[in-house]
Coordinates of N, CA and C in Angstrom, one line a residue:
M5 N 101.2 36.8 -36.1 CA 99.9 36.1 -35.8 C 99.2 35.6 -37.1
D6 N 99.1 34.3 -37.2 CA 98.5 33.8 -38.4 C 97.2 33.0 -38.0
L7 N 96.1 33.5 -38.2 CA 94.8 32.9 -37.8 C 94.5 31.6 -38.6
R8 N 95.2 31.4 -39.7 CA 95.0 30.2 -40.5 C 95.6 29.0 -39.7
K9 N 96.5 29.2 -38.8 CA 97.0 28.1 -38.0 C 96.1 27.6 -36.9
V10 N 95.1 28.4 -36.5 CA 94.3 28.1 -35.4 C 93.4 26.9 -35.6
K11 N 93.5 25.9 -34.7 CA 92.7 24.7 -34.8 C 91.8 24.5 -33.6
A12 N 92.0 25.3 -32.6 CA 91.2 25.2 -31.4 C 90.9 26.6 -30.8
V13 N 89.7 26.9 -30.4 CA 89.3 28.1 -29.7 C 88.8 27.8 -28.3
L14 N 89.5 28.4 -27.3 CA 89.2 28.2 -26.0 C 88.6 29.5 -25.4
F15 N 87.7 29.4 -24.5 CA 87.0 30.6 -24.0 C 87.1 30.7 -22.4
D16 N 87.1 31.9 -22.0 CA 86.7 32.3 -20.6 C 85.2 32.2 -20.6
L17 N 84.7 32.2 -19.4 CA 83.2 32.2 -19.2 C 82.6 33.5 -18.9
D18 N 82.9 34.0 -17.7 CA 82.3 35.3 -17.2 C 82.8 36.4 -18.0
G19 N 81.8 37.2 -18.6 CA 82.1 38.4 -19.3 C 82.6 38.1 -20.7
T20 N 82.6 36.8 -21.1 CA 83.0 36.5 -22.5 C 81.9 35.8 -23.2
L21 N 81.5 34.6 -22.8 CA 80.3 33.9 -23.4 C 79.0 34.3 -22.7
L22 N 79.1 34.6 -21.4 CA 77.9 34.8 -20.6 C 78.1 36.1 -19.8
D23 N 77.0 36.8 -19.6 CA 77.0 38.0 -18.7 C 76.5 37.4 -17.4
T24 N 77.4 37.1 -16.5 CA 77.1 36.5 -15.2 C 77.0 37.5 -14.0
A25 N 77.3 38.8 -14.3 CA 77.5 39.7 -13.3 C 76.3 39.9 -12.3
K26 N 75.1 39.8 -12.9 CA 73.9 40.0 -12.0 C 73.7 38.9 -11.0
D27 N 74.0 37.6 -11.5 CA 73.9 36.5 -10.6 C 75.0 36.5 -9.6
I28 N 76.2 36.9 -10.0 CA 77.3 37.0 -9.0 C 77.0 38.0 -8.0
G29 N 76.6 39.2 -8.4 CA 76.4 40.3 -7.5 C 75.2 40.0 -6.6
T30 N 74.2 39.4 -7.1 CA 73.0 39.1 -6.3 C 73.4 38.1 -5.2
C31 N 74.1 37.0 -5.6 CA 74.4 36.0 -4.6 C 75.4 36.6 -3.6
L32 N 76.3 37.4 -4.0 CA 77.3 38.0 -3.1 C 76.5 38.9 -2.0
N33 N 75.6 39.7 -2.5 CA 74.8 40.6 -1.6 C 74.0 39.7 -0.6
E34 N 73.4 38.6 -1.1 CA 72.6 37.8 -0.2 C 73.4 37.2 0.9
V35 N 74.6 36.8 0.6 CA 75.5 36.2 1.6 C 76.0 37.3 2.5
M36 N 76.4 38.4 2.0 CA 76.9 39.5 2.9 C 75.8 40.0 3.8
C37 N 74.6 40.0 3.4 CA 73.5 40.5 4.2 C 73.3 39.5 5.4
R38 N 73.5 38.2 5.2 CA 73.4 37.3 6.3 C 74.3 37.6 7.4
Y39 N 75.5 38.2 7.1 CA 76.4 38.6 8.1 C 76.3 40.1 8.6
G40 N 75.3 40.7 8.1 CA 75.0 42.1 8.5 C 75.7 43.2 7.8
Y41 N 76.3 42.8 6.6 CA 77.0 43.8 5.8 C 76.1 44.3 4.8
P42 N 76.3 45.6 4.4 CA 75.4 46.2 3.4 C 75.6 45.6 2.0
A43 N 74.5 45.6 1.2 CA 74.6 45.1 -0.2 C 75.3 46.2 -1.0
R44 N 75.9 45.7 -2.1 CA 76.6 46.6 -3.0 C 75.7 46.8 -4.2
P45 N 75.8 47.9 -4.9 CA 75.0 48.1 -6.1 C 75.4 47.0 -7.2
L46 N 74.5 46.5 -7.9 CA 74.8 45.4 -8.9 C 75.7 46.0 -10.0
S47 N 75.7 47.3 -10.2 CA 76.6 47.9 -11.2 C 78.0 47.7 -10.8
D48 N 78.3 47.4 -9.5 CA 79.7 47.2 -9.1 C 80.2 45.8 -9.4
A49 N 79.3 44.9 -9.6 CA 79.7 43.5 -9.7 C 80.7 43.2 -10.8
P50 N 80.6 43.8 -12.0 CA 81.6 43.5 -13.0 C 83.1 43.8 -12.5
S51 N 83.3 44.8 -11.7 CA 84.6 45.1 -11.3 C 85.2 44.1 -10.3
F52 N 84.3 43.3 -9.7 CA 84.7 42.3 -8.7 C 85.1 41.0 -9.3
I53 N 84.8 40.8 -10.6 CA 84.9 39.5 -11.2 C 86.3 39.3 -11.9
G54 N 86.9 38.1 -11.8 CA 88.0 37.8 -12.5 C 89.3 37.4 -11.8
H55 N 89.3 37.6 -10.4 CA 90.5 37.3 -9.7 C 90.2 36.5 -8.4
G56 N 89.1 35.7 -8.5 CA 88.8 34.8 -7.4 C 87.9 35.4 -6.3
R57 N 87.4 34.5 -5.4 CA 86.4 34.9 -4.4 C 87.0 35.8 -3.4
T58 N 88.2 35.5 -2.9 CA 88.9 36.3 -1.9 C 89.1 37.8 -2.3
F59 N 89.5 37.9 -3.6 CA 89.7 39.3 -4.1 C 88.4 40.0 -4.2
M60 N 87.3 39.3 -4.6 CA 86.0 39.9 -4.7 C 85.5 40.4 -3.4
L61 N 85.7 39.5 -2.4 CA 85.3 39.9 -1.0 C 86.0 41.1 -0.5
K62 N 87.3 41.2 -0.8 CA 88.1 42.3 -0.3 C 87.6 43.6 -0.9
L63 N 87.1 43.6 -2.1 CA 86.5 44.8 -2.8 C 85.1 45.1 -2.3
A64 N 84.4 44.0 -2.0 CA 82.9 44.2 -1.7 C 82.7 44.5 -0.2
L65 N 83.4 43.9 0.7 CA 83.2 44.1 2.1 C 83.7 45.4 2.6
P66 N 83.1 45.9 3.6 CA 83.7 47.2 4.2 C 85.0 47.0 4.9
E67 N 85.7 48.1 5.1 CA 87.0 48.0 5.8 C 86.8 47.5 7.2
G68 N 87.8 46.8 7.8 CA 87.7 46.4 9.2 C 87.2 45.0 9.4
V69 N 86.8 44.3 8.3 CA 86.3 42.9 8.5 C 87.5 42.0 8.8
S70 N 87.3 41.2 9.8 CA 88.4 40.3 10.2 C 88.8 39.4 9.1
E71 N 90.2 39.2 9.0 CA 90.7 38.4 7.9 C 90.2 36.9 8.1
A72 N 90.0 36.5 9.3 CA 89.5 35.1 9.6 C 88.1 34.9 9.0
L73 N 87.4 36.0 8.8 CA 86.0 35.8 8.3 C 85.9 35.6 6.8
Y74 N 87.0 36.1 6.1 CA 87.0 36.0 4.6 C 86.8 34.6 4.1
P75 N 87.5 33.6 4.5 CA 87.3 32.2 4.0 C 85.9 31.7 4.4
V76 N 85.4 32.1 5.5 CA 84.1 31.6 5.9 C 83.0 32.1 4.9
I77 N 83.1 33.4 4.7 CA 82.1 34.0 3.8 C 82.3 33.5 2.3
A78 N 83.6 33.4 2.0 CA 83.9 32.9 0.6 C 83.3 31.5 0.4
D79 N 83.5 30.6 1.4 CA 82.9 29.2 1.2 C 81.4 29.3 1.2
E80 N 80.8 30.1 2.0 CA 79.3 30.2 2.0 C 78.8 30.8 0.6
Y81 N 79.6 31.7 0.1 CA 79.2 32.3 -1.2 C 79.3 31.2 -2.3
A82 N 80.4 30.4 -2.2 CA 80.6 29.4 -3.3 C 79.4 28.4 -3.3
V83 N 78.9 28.0 -2.1 CA 77.8 27.1 -2.1 C 76.5 27.8 -2.6
H84 N 76.3 29.0 -2.1 CA 75.1 29.7 -2.5 C 75.1 30.0 -4.0
Y85 N 76.2 30.4 -4.5 CA 76.3 30.8 -6.0 C 76.1 29.5 -6.8
R86 N 76.7 28.4 -6.4 CA 76.5 27.2 -7.1 C 75.0 26.8 -7.3
A87 N 74.3 27.0 -6.2 CA 72.8 26.7 -6.2 C 72.0 27.7 -6.9
N88 N 72.5 28.9 -7.1 CA 71.7 30.0 -7.7 C 72.4 30.7 -8.9
C89 N 73.2 30.0 -9.7 CA 74.0 30.6 -10.7 C 73.3 30.8 -12.0
A90 N 72.1 30.4 -12.1 CA 71.4 30.5 -13.4 C 70.1 31.2 -13.3
R91 N 70.0 32.2 -12.5 CA 68.8 33.0 -12.3 C 68.7 34.1 -13.3
F92 N 69.8 34.9 -13.4 CA 69.8 36.1 -14.2 C 70.8 36.2 -15.3
T93 N 71.7 35.2 -15.3 CA 72.7 35.1 -16.3 C 72.1 35.1 -17.7
E94 N 72.8 35.8 -18.7 CA 72.3 35.8 -20.1 C 73.5 35.6 -21.0
H95 N 73.2 35.1 -22.2 CA 74.2 34.9 -23.3 C 74.5 36.3 -23.8
F96 N 75.8 36.5 -24.1 CA 76.2 37.7 -24.9 C 75.7 37.4 -26.4
P97 N 75.4 38.5 -27.1 CA 74.9 38.3 -28.5 C 75.8 37.5 -29.3
G98 N 75.3 36.5 -30.0 CA 76.1 35.7 -30.9 C 76.9 34.6 -30.4
A99 N 76.9 34.4 -29.0 CA 77.7 33.4 -28.4 C 77.3 32.0 -28.9
R100 N 76.1 31.7 -28.9 CA 75.7 30.3 -29.3 C 75.9 30.1 -30.7
E101 N 75.6 31.1 -31.6 CA 75.8 30.9 -33.0 C 77.3 30.8 -33.3
F102 N 78.2 31.5 -32.6 CA 79.6 31.4 -32.9 C 80.1 30.0 -32.5
L103 N 79.7 29.4 -31.4 CA 80.1 28.1 -31.1 C 79.6 27.1 -32.1
E104 N 78.4 27.3 -32.6 CA 77.9 26.4 -33.7 C 78.8 26.5 -34.9
F105 N 79.2 27.7 -35.3 CA 80.1 28.0 -36.4 C 81.4 27.2 -36.2
L106 N 82.0 27.4 -35.1 CA 83.3 26.8 -34.8 C 83.2 25.2 -34.9
Q107 N 82.2 24.7 -34.3 CA 82.1 23.2 -34.3 C 81.7 22.7 -35.7
G108 N 81.0 23.5 -36.4 CA 80.6 23.1 -37.8 C 81.8 23.1 -38.7
R109 N 82.8 24.0 -38.4 CA 84.0 24.1 -39.2 C 85.1 23.2 -38.8
G110 N 84.9 22.4 -37.7 CA 85.9 21.5 -37.3 C 86.9 22.0 -36.3
Y111 N 86.7 23.2 -35.8 CA 87.5 23.7 -34.7 C 87.2 22.9 -33.4
L112 N 88.3 22.6 -32.6 CA 88.1 22.1 -31.3 C 87.7 23.3 -30.4
T113 N 86.8 23.1 -29.5 CA 86.4 24.2 -28.6 C 86.5 23.8 -27.1
G114 N 86.7 24.7 -26.3 CA 86.8 24.4 -24.9 C 86.7 25.6 -24.0
M115 N 86.7 25.4 -22.7 CA 86.5 26.5 -21.8 C 87.5 26.3 -20.6
I116 N 88.1 27.4 -20.2 CA 89.0 27.4 -19.0 C 88.5 28.6 -18.1
T117 N 87.9 28.2 -17.0 CA 87.4 29.2 -16.1 C 87.9 28.9 -14.7
N118 N 88.0 30.0 -13.9 CA 88.4 29.8 -12.5 C 87.2 29.5 -11.6
K119 N 86.0 29.4 -12.1 CA 84.9 29.0 -11.3 C 85.1 27.5 -10.9
T120 N 84.4 27.1 -9.8 CA 84.5 25.7 -9.5 C 84.1 24.8 -10.6
Q121 N 84.6 23.6 -10.7 CA 84.2 22.7 -11.8 C 82.8 22.4 -11.7
E122 N 82.2 22.2 -10.6 CA 80.8 21.8 -10.5 C 79.9 23.0 -11.0
T123 N 80.3 24.2 -10.6 CA 79.5 25.4 -11.0 C 79.6 25.6 -12.5
A124 N 80.8 25.5 -13.0 CA 81.1 25.6 -14.5 C 80.2 24.6 -15.3
E125 N 80.2 23.4 -14.8 CA 79.4 22.4 -15.5 C 77.9 22.7 -15.5
K126 N 77.5 23.1 -14.3 CA 76.0 23.5 -14.2 C 75.7 24.6 -15.1
I127 N 76.5 25.6 -15.2 CA 76.2 26.8 -16.1 C 76.2 26.4 -17.5
V128 N 77.2 25.6 -17.9 CA 77.3 25.2 -19.3 C 76.1 24.3 -19.7
K129 N 75.7 23.4 -18.8 CA 74.6 22.6 -19.1 C 73.3 23.4 -19.3
A130 N 73.2 24.5 -18.5 CA 72.0 25.3 -18.5 C 71.9 26.2 -19.7
Y131 N 73.1 26.8 -20.1 CA 73.1 27.8 -21.2 C 73.7 27.3 -22.5
F132 N 74.4 26.2 -22.5 CA 74.9 25.6 -23.8 C 74.6 24.1 -23.9
P133 N 73.3 23.8 -23.7 CA 73.0 22.3 -23.8 C 73.4 21.7 -25.1
G134 N 74.0 20.5 -25.0 CA 74.3 19.8 -26.2 C 75.6 20.3 -26.9
N135 N 76.3 21.3 -26.3 CA 77.5 21.8 -26.9 C 78.6 20.8 -26.6
E136 N 79.4 20.6 -27.6 CA 80.5 19.6 -27.5 C 81.9 20.3 -27.2
F137 N 82.0 20.7 -26.0 CA 83.4 21.2 -25.6 C 84.3 20.1 -25.5
K138 N 85.5 20.2 -26.1 CA 86.5 19.2 -26.0 C 87.0 19.2 -24.6
M139 N 87.1 20.3 -24.0 CA 87.5 20.4 -22.6 C 86.7 21.5 -21.9
L140 N 86.3 21.2 -20.6 CA 85.6 22.1 -19.8 C 86.3 22.1 -18.4
W141 N 87.1 23.1 -18.2 CA 88.0 23.1 -17.0 C 87.5 24.2 -16.1
G142 N 87.2 23.8 -14.9 CA 87.0 24.8 -13.8 C 88.0 24.4 -12.7
N143 N 87.8 25.0 -11.5 CA 88.6 24.8 -10.4 C 88.2 23.5 -9.7
N144 N 89.0 22.4 -9.9 CA 88.7 21.1 -9.3 C 89.5 20.9 -8.0
G145 N 90.3 21.9 -7.6 CA 91.2 21.7 -6.5 C 92.5 21.0 -6.8
V146 N 92.7 20.6 -8.0 CA 93.9 19.9 -8.4 C 94.6 20.6 -9.6
R147 N 93.8 20.8 -10.6 CA 94.3 21.4 -11.9 C 94.7 22.8 -11.6
P148 N 95.9 23.2 -12.2 CA 96.3 24.6 -12.0 C 95.3 25.6 -12.7
L149 N 95.2 26.8 -12.1 CA 94.2 27.8 -12.6 C 94.9 28.8 -13.5
K150 N 94.1 29.5 -14.3 CA 94.7 30.7 -15.0 C 95.2 31.7 -13.9
P151 N 96.3 32.4 -14.1 CA 97.1 32.5 -15.3 C 98.3 31.5 -15.3
S152 N 98.2 30.4 -14.6 CA 99.4 29.5 -14.5 C 99.7 28.9 -15.9
L153 N 100.9 28.9 -16.3 CA 101.3 28.4 -17.5 C 101.2 26.8 -17.5
E154 N 101.2 26.2 -16.3 CA 101.0 24.8 -16.3 C 99.6 24.4 -16.9
S155 N 98.6 25.3 -16.7 CA 97.3 25.1 -17.2 C 97.4 25.1 -18.8
A156 N 98.1 26.1 -19.3 CA 98.3 26.2 -20.7 C 99.0 25.0 -21.3
E157 N 100.1 24.5 -20.6 CA 100.8 23.3 -21.1 C 99.9 22.1 -21.1
L158 N 99.1 22.0 -20.1 CA 98.2 20.8 -20.0 C 97.1 20.9 -21.1
A159 N 96.7 22.1 -21.4 CA 95.7 22.3 -22.5 C 96.3 21.8 -23.8
C160 N 97.5 22.2 -24.1 CA 98.2 21.8 -25.3 C 98.3 20.3 -25.4
R161 N 98.7 19.6 -24.3 CA 98.8 18.2 -24.3 C 97.4 17.5 -24.5
T162 N 96.4 18.1 -23.9 CA 95.0 17.5 -24.0 C 94.5 17.6 -25.4
L163 N 94.8 18.7 -26.0 CA 94.3 18.9 -27.4 C 95.2 18.4 -28.5
G164 N 96.4 18.1 -28.1 CA 97.4 17.6 -29.1 C 97.9 18.7 -30.0
L165 N 97.9 19.9 -29.5 CA 98.3 21.1 -30.4 C 99.4 21.9 -29.9
Q166 N 100.0 22.7 -30.7 CA 101.0 23.6 -30.3 C 100.4 24.9 -29.9
P167 N 101.0 25.7 -29.1 CA 100.4 26.9 -28.6 C 99.9 27.9 -29.7
E168 N 100.6 28.0 -30.8 CA 100.2 28.9 -31.8 C 99.0 28.4 -32.6
E169 N 98.5 27.2 -32.3 CA 97.3 26.6 -32.9 C 96.1 26.8 -32.1
I170 N 96.3 27.5 -30.9 CA 95.2 27.7 -30.0 C 94.9 29.2 -29.9
M171 N 93.6 29.5 -29.9 CA 93.2 30.9 -29.6 C 92.5 30.9 -28.3
F172 N 92.8 31.9 -27.5 CA 92.0 32.0 -26.2 C 91.3 33.3 -26.2
V173 N 89.9 33.2 -26.0 CA 89.1 34.3 -26.1 C 88.6 34.7 -24.7
G174 N 88.8 35.9 -24.3 CA 88.5 36.3 -22.9 C 88.3 37.8 -22.8
D175 N 87.8 38.2 -21.6 CA 87.5 39.6 -21.4 C 88.3 40.2 -20.3
G176 N 89.2 39.4 -19.7 CA 89.9 39.9 -18.6 C 91.4 40.1 -18.7
D177 N 92.0 40.9 -17.8 CA 93.5 41.1 -17.8 C 94.1 39.7 -17.6
T178 N 93.6 38.9 -16.7 CA 94.2 37.6 -16.4 C 94.1 36.7 -17.7
D179 N 93.0 36.8 -18.4 CA 92.9 36.0 -19.6 C 93.9 36.4 -20.6
M180 N 94.1 37.7 -20.9 CA 95.1 38.1 -21.9 C 96.5 37.8 -21.4
A181 N 96.8 38.0 -20.2 CA 98.2 37.7 -19.7 C 98.4 36.2 -19.8
F182 N 97.5 35.4 -19.5 CA 97.6 33.9 -19.6 C 97.8 33.5 -21.0
A183 N 97.0 34.0 -21.9 CA 97.1 33.6 -23.3 C 98.4 34.0 -24.0
S184 N 98.7 35.3 -23.7 CA 99.9 35.9 -24.3 C 101.2 35.1 -23.8
K185 N 101.3 34.9 -22.5 CA 102.5 34.2 -22.0 C 102.6 32.8 -22.5
A186 N 101.4 32.2 -22.7 CA 101.4 30.8 -23.2 C 101.7 30.6 -24.6
G187 N 101.7 31.7 -25.4 CA 101.9 31.6 -26.8 C 100.7 31.4 -27.6
F188 N 99.5 31.4 -27.0 CA 98.2 31.3 -27.7 C 97.9 32.7 -28.4
V189 N 97.0 32.6 -29.3 CA 96.5 33.9 -29.9 C 95.5 34.4 -28.8
A190 N 95.9 35.6 -28.3 CA 95.1 36.2 -27.3 C 94.1 37.2 -27.8
C191 N 92.8 36.8 -27.8 CA 91.7 37.6 -28.4 C 90.9 38.2 -27.3
G192 N 90.9 39.5 -27.2 CA 90.1 40.2 -26.1 C 88.7 40.6 -26.7
V193 N 87.7 40.4 -25.9 CA 86.4 40.9 -26.2 C 86.1 42.2 -25.5
T194 N 85.5 43.1 -26.2 CA 85.3 44.5 -25.7 C 84.0 44.7 -25.0
W195 N 83.1 43.6 -24.9 CA 81.8 43.8 -24.3 C 81.9 43.2 -22.8
G196 N 83.0 42.8 -22.4 CA 83.1 42.2 -21.0 C 83.3 43.2 -19.9
Y197 N 84.1 42.7 -18.9 CA 84.2 43.4 -17.7 C 85.5 44.2 -17.5
R198 N 86.3 44.3 -18.6 CA 87.5 45.1 -18.5 C 87.6 46.0 -19.8
S199 N 88.3 47.1 -19.7 CA 88.4 48.0 -20.8 C 89.4 47.6 -21.9
R200 N 89.2 48.2 -23.1 CA 90.1 47.9 -24.2 C 91.6 48.1 -23.8
E201 N 91.8 49.2 -23.0 CA 93.2 49.6 -22.6 C 93.8 48.5 -21.8
V202 N 93.0 48.0 -20.8 CA 93.5 46.9 -19.9 C 93.8 45.6 -20.7
L203 N 93.0 45.3 -21.7 CA 93.2 44.1 -22.5 C 94.5 44.2 -23.3
L204 N 94.7 45.4 -23.9 CA 95.9 45.6 -24.7 C 97.1 45.6 -23.8
E205 N 97.0 46.2 -22.6 CA 98.2 46.3 -21.7 C 98.6 44.9 -21.3
N206 N 97.7 44.0 -21.2 CA 98.0 42.7 -20.7 C 98.2 41.6 -21.8
G207 N 98.4 42.1 -23.1 CA 98.9 41.2 -24.1 C 98.0 40.8 -25.2
A208 N 96.8 41.4 -25.3 CA 95.9 41.0 -26.4 C 96.5 41.2 -27.7
D209 N 96.4 40.2 -28.6 CA 96.8 40.2 -29.9 C 95.8 40.9 -30.8
L210 N 94.6 40.8 -30.5 CA 93.5 41.4 -31.2 C 92.3 41.6 -30.3
L211 N 91.5 42.6 -30.7 CA 90.3 42.9 -29.9 C 89.1 42.8 -30.9
I212 N 88.0 42.3 -30.4 CA 86.8 42.1 -31.2 C 85.6 42.8 -30.5
D213 N 84.7 43.4 -31.3 CA 83.5 44.0 -30.8 C 82.3 43.1 -30.9
S214 N 82.4 42.0 -31.6 CA 81.3 41.1 -31.7 C 81.9 39.7 -32.1
F215 N 81.1 38.7 -31.8 CA 81.5 37.3 -32.3 C 81.4 37.2 -33.8
A216 N 80.5 38.0 -34.4 CA 80.5 38.0 -35.9 C 81.8 38.5 -36.5
E217 N 82.4 39.5 -35.8 CA 83.7 40.0 -36.3 C 84.7 38.9 -36.3
L218 N 84.8 38.1 -35.2 CA 85.8 37.0 -35.1 C 85.5 35.9 -36.1
Q219 N 84.2 35.7 -36.3 CA 83.8 34.6 -37.3 C 84.3 35.1 -38.7
N220 N 84.2 36.3 -39.0 CA 84.7 36.8 -40.3 C 86.2 36.7 -40.4
L221 N 86.9 37.0 -39.3 CA 88.4 36.9 -39.3 C 88.8 35.4 -39.6
L222 N 88.1 34.5 -38.9 CA 88.5 33.1 -39.1 C 88.1 32.5 -40.4
S223 N 87.1 33.2 -41.1 CA 86.6 32.7 -42.3 C 87.4 33.3 -43.5
A224 N 88.2 34.3 -43.2 CA 88.9 35.0 -44.3 C 90.0 34.0 -45.0

């Protein structure tokens, strides 16, 4: 791993740049309550994040819920979250400053998230106004999602770079597996929604405890 080769830094969103757990948990509870299901503690929300809406609902809803109801609730949650995704979300320390550092040094920056494209754009506009992401990819119903290697190949073509010239920064097992298999530098953040052990088990090349630490590594 040679960080001197890195020309682009791509990010996950939830648990990496932004702490979105409270908004996700609140919106999920509000939708579940409409159907008569009990709310879950907001402290449970981080464990639900990272594998899509259906996975989240399977963890959050009580046993015995009809399988036919999952897509109905998932669709309603998606609409409700899109409308209410910026109530309680907060930046992780140093996120804005690190993006400014990268763009000031000429690194290409981008985001790959499995949120819907519309929701991802709304959140970025609210929390990173004026930021010049080279690519901002959410779920548009067409483009392959993480951890598909088709997404990684498309990112390389879009940026005009080789895999070893791209760093992917994320907090999840899916992020690290995606980056590692793609040949990107897989950088795991320890403040997110998965443990250090899970990040390492899924292929993290390095772990950072702060954005300042990564800035120092790239400046060395």
